[in-house]
Coordinates of C-alpha atoms in Angstrom, one line a residue:
Chain P
M1 CA -0.2 0.2 0.1
K2 CA 0.8 3.6 -1.0
E3 CA 1.8 6.1 2.4
T4 CA 1.8 9.4 2.2
P5 CA 4.6 10.5 4.3
Q6 CA 2.0 11.6 7.3
E7 CA 0.8 8.1 7.2
L8 CA 3.9 6.4 7.0
K9 CA 5.6 8.7 9.8
I10 CA 2.1 7.5 11.8
H11 CA 3.0 3.5 11.2
N12 CA 6.8 3.7 12.0
N13 CA 5.2 5.6 15.2
M14 CA 3.3 2.6 16.1
K15 CA 6.2 -0.1 15.5
K16 CA 7.8 -1.2 18.5
G17 CA 10.3 0.9 20.3
M18 CA 9.0 3.7 19.2
I19 CA 7.0 5.9 21.4
S20 CA 6.8 2.6 23.2
V21 CA 8.7 -0.6 23.9
T22 CA 6.4 -3.1 22.6
G23 CA 4.4 -0.3 20.1
F24 CA 0.8 -0.5 18.9
L25 CA 0.2 -3.4 16.5
G26 CA 1.4 -6.5 18.4
D27 CA 1.7 -9.3 15.9
D28 CA -0.9 -8.0 13.8
E29 CA 0.8 -7.9 10.1
R30 CA -2.4 -5.4 9.0
H31 CA -2.3 -2.3 8.0
Y32 CA -3.5 -0.3 10.6
H33 CA -6.0 1.2 8.4
E34 CA -7.6 -2.6 7.9
I35 CA -7.2 -2.3 11.5
I36 CA -9.3 0.2 12.3
A37 CA -11.8 -0.6 8.8
D38 CA -12.2 -4.4 10.4
D39 CA -13.2 -2.6 13.7
K40 CA -15.4 -0.3 12.3
K41 CA -17.0 -3.5 11.1
N42 CA -17.1 -5.5 14.4
L43 CA -18.5 -2.6 16.6
E44 CA -21.6 -2.5 13.9
K45 CA -22.0 -5.9 14.6
I46 CA -21.9 -5.3 18.3
G47 CA -24.1 -2.3 18.0
L48 CA -21.9 0.0 19.5
S49 CA -19.8 3.3 18.4
A50 CA -16.1 4.2 19.3
D51 CA -17.9 7.3 21.0
K52 CA -20.1 5.5 23.3
I53 CA -17.1 2.8 24.5
A54 CA -14.5 5.8 24.8
D55 CA -17.6 7.6 27.5
R56 CA -17.8 4.2 29.3
L57 CA -13.8 3.9 29.7
E58 CA -13.4 7.3 30.5
Y59 CA -16.4 7.0 33.3
F60 CA -14.6 4.4 34.9
S61 CA -11.3 6.6 34.4
R62 CA -12.6 9.3 36.2
K63 CA -14.1 7.7 39.3
A64 CA -10.6 5.5 39.7
F65 CA -8.5 8.4 39.7
P66 CA -8.5 9.9 42.4
V67 CA -8.0 6.4 44.5
Y68 CA -4.4 6.8 43.7
D69 CA -3.4 3.7 45.9
G70 CA -5.7 1.2 45.5
T71 CA -8.4 -0.8 43.9
T72 CA -12.0 0.5 43.9
I73 CA -15.7 -1.0 43.9
I74 CA -18.1 1.2 41.3
D75 CA -21.9 0.5 41.0
E76 CA -21.5 -2.6 42.8
I77 CA -20.0 -4.6 40.2
Y78 CA -16.9 -3.5 39.0
Q79 CA -14.0 -3.6 40.1
V80 CA -11.0 -0.9 39.1
E81 CA -7.2 0.2 39.9
Y82 CA -5.8 2.9 38.1
R83 CA -2.2 3.1 38.7
S84 CA -0.3 6.1 37.4
Y85 CA 3.6 6.4 36.5
R86 CA 5.8 9.0 36.1
G87 CA 5.8 11.1 32.3
R88 CA 3.5 11.1 29.2
I89 CA 3.5 9.3 26.3
M90 CA 2.2 10.7 22.9
C91 CA -0.5 9.9 20.6
P92 CA 1.1 7.8 17.5
F93 CA -1.0 9.4 15.2
G94 CA 0.7 12.5 16.2
H95 CA -1.4 14.5 18.5
G96 CA 0.3 17.1 20.7
G97 CA 0.1 17.4 24.8
G98 CA 0.8 13.5 25.2
Y99 CA -1.6 11.7 27.6
R100 CA -0.8 10.4 31.3
K101 CA 1.4 7.3 31.5
G102 CA -1.5 5.2 33.4
E103 CA -3.2 1.5 33.2
I104 CA -6.7 1.3 33.8
T105 CA -7.8 -2.5 35.2
L106 CA -11.0 -3.6 35.2
V107 CA -12.7 -6.5 36.3
N108 CA -16.5 -6.9 35.5
L109 CA -17.5 -9.2 39.3
Q110 CA -20.6 -10.1 37.6
N111 CA -18.8 -12.2 34.6
N112 CA -14.9 -12.0 35.2
A113 CA -14.3 -10.1 31.7
R114 CA -11.1 -8.1 32.4
L115 CA -10.2 -5.4 30.6
C116 CA -6.9 -3.4 31.3
W117 CA -6.1 0.2 29.0
T118 CA -4.6 3.3 29.5
P119 CA -5.5 6.9 29.1
L120 CA -4.2 7.0 25.6
N121 CA -6.6 4.4 24.7
E122 CA -9.4 6.4 25.7
H123 CA -7.6 9.3 23.1
M124 CA -7.1 6.5 20.2
I125 CA -10.4 4.7 20.5
R126 CA -12.4 8.0 20.6
T127 CA -10.5 10.2 17.8
H128 CA -8.8 7.4 15.6
C129 CA -11.5 4.4 16.5
F130 CA -8.2 2.5 16.7
F131 CA -8.0 -0.6 19.3
E132 CA -3.9 -1.2 18.9
G133 CA -3.4 -4.5 16.9
V134 CA -3.8 -7.9 17.6
G135 CA -1.1 -9.2 20.2
S136 CA -0.6 -5.9 22.0
N137 CA -0.2 -5.3 25.0
H138 CA -2.8 -2.8 25.1
R139 CA -5.3 -4.2 22.1
L140 CA -8.8 -3.9 23.5
D141 CA -11.4 -6.4 21.5
P142 CA -14.8 -4.9 20.9
E143 CA -16.2 -8.0 22.0
I144 CA -14.5 -8.2 25.2
I145 CA -15.0 -4.2 26.2
K146 CA -18.9 -5.0 25.0
K147 CA -18.9 -8.4 28.0
A148 CA -16.7 -6.2 30.4
L149 CA -18.8 -3.0 30.2
F150 CA -21.9 -3.2 28.9
Chain V
M1 CA -13.3 3.5 -14.4
A2 CA -12.3 2.5 -10.7
C3 CA -9.0 1.3 -12.1
E4 CA -8.6 4.6 -13.3
I5 CA -9.1 6.3 -10.5
I6 CA -6.8 4.1 -8.3
Q7 CA -4.2 4.9 -11.4
T8 CA -4.7 8.3 -11.3
V9 CA -4.5 8.9 -7.3
F10 CA -1.5 6.9 -7.6
I11 CA 0.4 9.2 -10.5
I12 CA -0.5 12.1 -8.2
S13 CA 0.8 10.4 -5.3
V14 CA 3.9 10.0 -7.3
I15 CA 4.2 13.0 -8.4
T16 CA 3.5 14.9 -5.6
G17 CA 5.5 12.4 -3.3
F18 CA 8.7 13.3 -5.8
L19 CA 8.3 17.2 -5.8
A20 CA 8.4 16.8 -1.9
L21 CA 11.8 14.8 -1.8
L22 CA 12.9 17.1 -4.5
L23 CA 12.3 20.6 -2.5
V24 CA 13.6 18.9 0.6
I25 CA 16.8 17.9 -1.2
A26 CA 17.0 21.7 -3.2
E27 CA 16.9 23.0 0.6
A28 CA 19.4 20.5 2.2
L29 CA 22.0 21.8 -1.2
F30 CA 21.0 25.5 -1.6
V31 CA 18.8 27.0 0.7
N32 CA 22.1 29.1 2.7
Y33 CA 20.2 31.3 5.7
G34 CA 23.6 31.9 6.2
E35 CA 24.7 33.8 9.8
C36 CA 21.7 34.5 12.0
R37 CA 21.4 36.1 15.3
I38 CA 20.2 35.1 18.5
K39 CA 19.5 37.3 21.4
I40 CA 18.8 36.4 24.8
N41 CA 17.4 37.9 27.2
G42 CA 17.8 41.5 25.8
K43 CA 21.7 40.5 26.5
K44 CA 23.4 37.9 25.7
E45 CA 23.8 37.2 21.8
L46 CA 24.5 34.2 19.7
V47 CA 26.2 34.2 16.0
V48 CA 24.8 30.8 14.3
Q49 CA 24.5 29.6 11.1
G50 CA 20.8 29.5 10.4
G51 CA 18.8 26.4 8.9
G52 CA 18.6 24.4 12.3
S53 CA 15.4 24.4 15.0
L54 CA 15.8 26.7 17.7
L55 CA 16.4 23.8 19.8
S56 CA 19.4 22.0 18.8
T57 CA 20.8 25.1 17.6
L58 CA 20.6 26.0 21.4
N59 CA 21.9 22.9 22.5
D60 CA 24.6 23.3 20.2
N61 CA 25.8 26.4 22.2
K62 CA 25.4 24.5 25.0
I63 CA 22.1 26.2 26.3
F64 CA 19.7 23.4 27.2
L65 CA 15.7 24.2 27.7
A66 CA 14.0 20.8 28.7
S67 CA 12.8 17.9 25.8
A68 CA 11.8 15.4 26.5
C69 CA 11.2 14.3 22.8
G70 CA 14.9 15.5 21.4
G71 CA 13.1 17.9 19.0
R72 CA 10.0 15.5 17.3
G73 CA 7.9 18.2 18.3
S74 CA 5.4 15.7 20.7
C75 CA 6.6 16.8 24.5
G76 CA 6.1 20.3 24.5
F77 CA 8.8 21.0 26.9
C78 CA 11.2 22.9 25.4
K79 CA 8.9 26.1 25.2
C80 CA 10.7 29.6 24.9
T81 CA 9.3 33.4 24.2
I82 CA 10.2 34.5 21.0
S83 CA 9.7 38.3 20.4
S84 CA 10.9 38.2 16.9
G85 CA 11.7 36.5 13.5
A86 CA 9.8 33.1 14.5
G87 CA 7.8 33.4 11.9
P88 CA 4.4 32.0 11.7
L89 CA 2.6 29.6 14.5
L90 CA 2.6 26.1 13.3
P91 CA 0.0 23.6 13.4
T92 CA 2.2 21.3 15.5
E93 CA 2.7 23.7 18.2
K94 CA -1.0 24.7 18.7
P95 CA -1.6 21.4 20.9
F96 CA 0.8 22.3 23.1
L97 CA 0.0 25.8 24.1
S98 CA -2.7 27.9 26.0
E99 CA -4.3 31.0 24.5
K100 CA -2.1 33.2 27.0
E101 CA 1.1 31.2 25.8
I102 CA -0.2 32.4 22.1
S103 CA -0.2 35.8 22.6
D104 CA 2.6 36.3 24.9
G105 CA 4.8 34.8 21.9
V106 CA 5.2 31.6 23.5
R107 CA 6.9 28.4 21.4
L108 CA 8.1 25.5 20.9
S109 CA 11.8 25.8 19.8
C110 CA 12.1 22.5 18.6
Q111 CA 9.3 23.7 16.1
V112 CA 11.1 27.1 15.2
K113 CA 13.8 26.8 12.0
V114 CA 16.3 30.0 12.9
K115 CA 16.2 31.7 9.2
Q116 CA 17.0 35.0 10.1
D117 CA 17.6 37.4 13.7
L118 CA 15.6 36.2 16.7
S119 CA 15.0 37.6 20.2
I120 CA 13.8 34.8 22.3
K121 CA 13.1 35.0 26.2
I122 CA 15.0 32.2 28.6
P123 CA 14.4 32.0 32.3
E124 CA 17.8 32.8 33.7
E125 CA 18.4 29.5 35.2
I126 CA 18.3 27.7 32.0
F127 CA 22.2 28.9 31.4
N128 CA 22.9 26.3 34.7
I129 CA 21.8 23.8 32.7
R130 CA 24.8 21.4 31.1
K131 CA 25.5 18.4 29.7
F132 CA 26.9 15.9 31.7
R133 CA 28.8 12.3 31.0
A134 CA 28.6 10.3 34.2
E135 CA 29.6 6.7 34.8
V136 CA 27.2 4.1 36.6
A137 CA 28.6 3.6 40.2
K138 CA 26.2 2.0 42.0
I139 CA 22.4 0.3 41.2
T140 CA 20.6 -0.5 44.0
D141 CA 17.3 -2.5 44.1
L142 CA 14.6 -0.4 46.6
T143 CA 11.5 -2.2 46.2
Y144 CA 10.4 -4.7 43.4
D145 CA 10.0 -2.3 41.2
I146 CA 12.3 0.8 42.0
K147 CA 15.7 1.1 41.8
E148 CA 18.6 3.7 43.1
L149 CA 20.8 4.8 40.0
T150 CA 24.3 6.6 41.6
L151 CA 25.7 8.5 39.2
K152 CA 29.6 9.0 39.0
L153 CA 30.1 12.7 37.2
V154 CA 32.6 12.6 34.7
E155 CA 32.4 15.6 32.0
P156 CA 31.7 17.8 33.8
G157 CA 32.9 16.5 37.2
T158 CA 30.6 18.7 39.2
I159 CA 27.0 19.8 39.5
S160 CA 25.4 22.5 40.8
F161 CA 21.8 22.4 41.3
K162 CA 18.6 23.0 44.6
A163 CA 17.4 19.9 46.3
G164 CA 13.8 19.0 44.9
Q165 CA 15.5 19.9 40.9
Y166 CA 15.6 17.1 38.3
V167 CA 17.3 16.2 35.5
Q168 CA 16.3 14.4 32.1
L169 CA 18.2 11.0 31.8
E170 CA 18.9 10.0 28.0
S171 CA 18.5 5.8 27.0
P172 CA 20.6 5.3 23.5
A173 CA 19.3 3.9 21.4
Y174 CA 19.2 0.0 22.0
E175 CA 18.1 -3.6 21.3
K176 CA 14.4 -2.5 22.3
S177 CA 14.4 1.3 20.7
R178 CA 15.0 2.5 17.8
Q179 CA 16.4 6.0 19.2
S180 CA 17.7 7.4 21.8
V181 CA 15.1 9.2 24.5
Q182 CA 15.4 11.7 27.6
R183 CA 12.7 11.4 30.8
A184 CA 12.8 13.0 33.8
Y185 CA 13.8 12.1 37.4
S186 CA 14.1 13.8 40.6
I187 CA 17.8 14.3 41.7
S188 CA 17.6 12.1 45.7
S189 CA 21.1 13.2 46.5
N190 CA 21.7 16.5 48.5
P191 CA 23.5 19.7 46.5
Y192 CA 26.1 19.4 48.9
Q193 CA 27.3 15.8 47.0
D194 CA 28.5 17.6 43.8
D195 CA 30.2 15.2 42.8
M196 CA 27.4 12.3 42.1
I197 CA 24.1 12.5 41.8
Q198 CA 21.4 9.4 42.7
L199 CA 17.9 9.0 41.0
I200 CA 15.2 6.8 42.6
I201 CA 13.8 5.3 39.4
R202 CA 10.5 3.2 39.4
R203 CA 9.7 0.8 36.1
V204 CA 7.3 2.2 33.7
P205 CA 6.0 -0.6 31.9
E206 CA 6.6 -0.4 28.0
G207 CA 8.4 2.8 28.9
I208 CA 11.7 2.8 26.7
C209 CA 14.3 5.0 29.6
T210 CA 12.9 2.6 32.2
T211 CA 13.2 -0.5 30.6
Y212 CA 17.0 0.4 29.9
V213 CA 17.2 1.1 33.1
F214 CA 16.3 -2.3 34.6
D215 CA 17.2 -4.6 32.1
Y216 CA 20.3 -3.1 30.3
L217 CA 21.8 -0.3 32.3
K218 CA 24.9 -2.4 34.0
E219 CA 27.3 -1.0 36.8
G220 CA 30.7 0.8 35.0
D221 CA 28.2 1.7 32.5
K222 CA 28.4 5.6 31.0
I223 CA 24.8 7.5 30.4
N224 CA 24.3 11.3 29.6
F225 CA 22.2 13.2 31.3
T226 CA 21.1 17.1 31.0
G227 CA 20.3 19.6 33.8
P228 CA 19.0 20.8 36.4
F229 CA 15.5 21.6 35.9
G230 CA 12.6 22.1 37.4
D231 CA 11.3 25.0 40.0
F232 CA 10.5 22.5 42.7
F233 CA 12.5 23.7 45.4
I234 CA 13.0 24.1 49.7
R235 CA 11.6 28.2 50.3
E236 CA 13.9 30.1 52.6
T237 CA 11.5 30.8 55.2
E238 CA 11.1 29.3 58.6
A239 CA 7.4 27.8 58.2
D240 CA 7.1 24.9 59.3
M241 CA 6.9 22.1 56.6
L242 CA 4.9 19.3 55.2
F243 CA 6.3 16.8 53.2
I244 CA 3.9 14.1 51.3
A245 CA 5.5 11.8 48.5
G246 CA 4.5 8.6 47.4
G247 CA 6.1 5.7 45.5
S248 CA 8.8 6.9 43.6
G249 CA 7.8 11.1 44.6
K250 CA 10.1 9.8 47.4
A251 CA 13.2 11.3 45.4
P252 CA 13.1 15.0 45.6
I253 CA 11.8 14.7 49.2
K254 CA 14.6 12.7 50.2
S255 CA 16.9 15.3 48.6
M256 CA 14.9 18.3 50.5
I257 CA 15.8 16.3 53.9
E258 CA 19.2 16.0 53.4
F259 CA 20.4 19.3 52.4
L260 CA 18.1 20.5 55.5
D261 CA 20.2 18.1 57.8
K262 CA 23.3 19.2 56.4
I263 CA 22.6 22.8 56.7
G264 CA 21.1 21.9 60.7
S265 CA 17.5 23.7 59.9
R266 CA 15.8 23.6 62.8
R267 CA 12.2 23.9 60.9
R268 CA 9.5 21.6 62.0
M269 CA 8.9 18.9 59.5
V270 CA 6.7 16.4 59.2
Y271 CA 7.0 13.5 56.1
L272 CA 4.2 11.3 55.0
F273 CA 4.9 8.8 52.6
G274 CA 2.0 7.0 51.2
A275 CA 2.4 3.3 49.8
R276 CA 0.0 0.6 49.1
S277 CA 1.7 -2.2 51.3
T278 CA 5.2 -2.8 53.4
K279 CA 6.5 -4.4 49.9
D280 CA 6.4 -0.7 48.5
L281 CA 8.1 1.0 51.2
Y282 CA 12.0 1.5 51.0
Y283 CA 14.3 4.0 52.7
T284 CA 12.6 3.5 56.2
E285 CA 15.2 2.9 58.2
L286 CA 17.2 6.0 56.8
F287 CA 14.1 8.4 57.7
R288 CA 14.0 6.8 61.2
E289 CA 18.1 8.1 61.5
Y290 CA 16.6 11.5 60.2
E291 CA 14.5 11.8 62.8
K292 CA 17.4 11.3 65.7
K293 CA 19.5 13.6 63.5
L294 CA 16.9 16.5 63.1
T295 CA 15.6 18.2 65.9
N296 CA 12.5 18.7 64.6
F297 CA 10.9 15.9 61.9
S298 CA 9.1 13.2 62.4
Y299 CA 8.3 10.1 59.3
V300 CA 5.0 9.0 59.0
P301 CA 4.7 6.2 56.3
V302 CA 1.0 5.3 55.9
L303 CA -0.5 2.5 53.7
S304 CA -2.8 2.0 51.3
Q305 CA -3.6 -1.6 51.6
P306 CA -1.6 -3.3 54.0
S307 CA -1.8 -7.5 53.6
E308 CA -3.5 -8.8 56.9
E309 CA 0.0 -11.3 57.3
C310 CA 2.5 -8.3 57.5
E311 CA 1.3 -6.9 60.3
W312 CA 1.3 -3.7 60.3
K313 CA 0.6 -1.8 63.2
G314 CA 1.5 2.0 61.4
R315 CA -1.5 4.4 60.1
C316 CA -3.5 2.3 57.4
G317 CA -5.4 4.1 54.9
Y318 CA -5.4 6.8 52.9
I319 CA -3.1 10.5 53.6
P320 CA -5.6 13.2 53.5
P321 CA -7.5 12.2 56.5
F322 CA -4.4 11.7 58.6
I323 CA -2.9 15.4 57.6
P324 CA -4.8 17.5 59.9
E325 CA -2.7 15.6 62.9
F326 CA 0.5 17.0 61.9
L327 CA -1.0 20.5 60.8
R328 CA 0.5 22.9 63.3
D329 CA -0.6 26.7 62.4
P330 CA -2.1 26.0 58.8
V331 CA -1.2 29.3 57.3
N332 CA 2.7 29.4 58.3
T333 CA 2.9 26.0 56.7
E334 CA 4.7 24.9 53.5
A335 CA 3.8 21.6 51.6
Y336 CA 5.6 20.0 49.1
L337 CA 4.3 17.4 47.6
C338 CA 5.3 14.4 44.9
G339 CA 3.7 12.1 43.7
S340 CA 0.7 10.5 41.4
P341 CA -2.0 13.6 39.6
G342 CA -4.6 11.8 41.6
M343 CA -2.2 11.6 45.3
I344 CA -1.9 15.3 44.2
D345 CA -5.2 16.1 43.7
A346 CA -6.6 14.8 46.8
V347 CA -3.8 16.2 48.9
K348 CA -4.2 19.5 47.1
K349 CA -8.1 19.6 48.5
A350 CA -6.9 18.4 51.4
L351 CA -4.2 21.0 52.3
L352 CA -6.7 24.0 51.0
E353 CA -9.9 23.0 52.8
L354 CA -7.4 22.7 56.2
G355 CA -6.5 26.5 55.1
V356 CA -2.8 26.0 53.4
P357 CA -2.6 29.0 51.5
D358 CA -2.4 28.0 47.9
N359 CA 0.4 29.9 47.4
K360 CA 2.0 27.4 49.6
I361 CA 1.5 23.9 48.1
Y362 CA 4.4 23.5 46.3
F363 CA 4.4 20.2 43.8
D364 CA 5.6 17.8 41.0
S365 CA 3.4 15.4 39.9
F366 CA 4.5 13.4 37.9
A367 CA 2.5 14.2 34.6

């Protein structure tokens, strides 16, 4: 696939060792455009939108953020933990400002579905409909998101 | 029809790409900006060869603005005020600047190209910032995810900094990173030991610099850093001091306490350290020693989730409810906070509610 210089830059940013050690593509050999397109189809199938998912992820991270040194139970069935790390991480799509380094881990206590995401995931889902490549540490599969959060 | 469209798009893309490449080559070969003058703070003047970014040009002249991304325009740290010669604001700069900063002429120095004479303003303390080469003298495990690095300075051989300031440590390109990156870490040693510095570093999952420090860096290796940076340092008053930290946020506070010990301070000091469990505690004996050495110092660890097996007899929970116990005179208290943004937010809110003035709450947030 022919890439514009901007797309090439984004693609490079997603590779291992550019913005993070493991990158954003995992073992996925698809181009990031294809990953996004396939996940858009997945969203259609399960009847959710990227905005709706981002809203839900942000809802939990906002509630867990003040509980900075432990886990909290939200809405009686979600066990959530927010771990903060020093610094900010950049968006591979080139959006400026950087996003807090942190990891939010959620367990749905009713069905044991588990999700782990970062503040950057929330931005990439809402703005780019990018859920990361399969095998990436923070890949968020829309079906698992549905099981865990909706 | 579809085939023709694809063919046309492809041809246009190739032509555009080729022209862009030609422009880059032509600029590199033929555009000569000649000598440019950079006037700094209305006093100092540099005569430089134009064409480079302002950040790299200043670096070449040993003036180091903070930068964590190496000039790629993605960290937003390298701000400076430019009163003339900068050219129009670029779209790559806008996300990092507030409306006020834009109207004040603040720019990202990595995005501004030196094409003509410039007049810039930078804080005076920037002139104290140097690039250092150091040898890793010692690496100590403090907890399962926190290490202490002791760096013996090689060139220059000494450093001048204020307790509480930080440096930008540079990890080189290595097996897991295609490029060198710089990350900020507070100095944990005291300013009187000017031939070395110590840093406390917590592992960041997938972090390029901390992975290098934890998995690749060895004693005896050489490493570069730039500094000192930051305005988180002790104010010279007689006010009570309340130190509050969590995790690797202990670094600048350790530097401050050691400094206050060296100068024989008699100020009233309380240090509340928040951690999850006993396995997250470190330097406990060291601060117990300072309780004996300093006449007015107390160290109070607080655990949010002590495991039942460890029989923790100290305070349990989060820090804010314990603050009133140690606050003698809120208006006459300075608070120094370092830790996660969640902790800083919660503690700051509690301090304000208790009457500590906003302008006496100093903090270094991990964000």
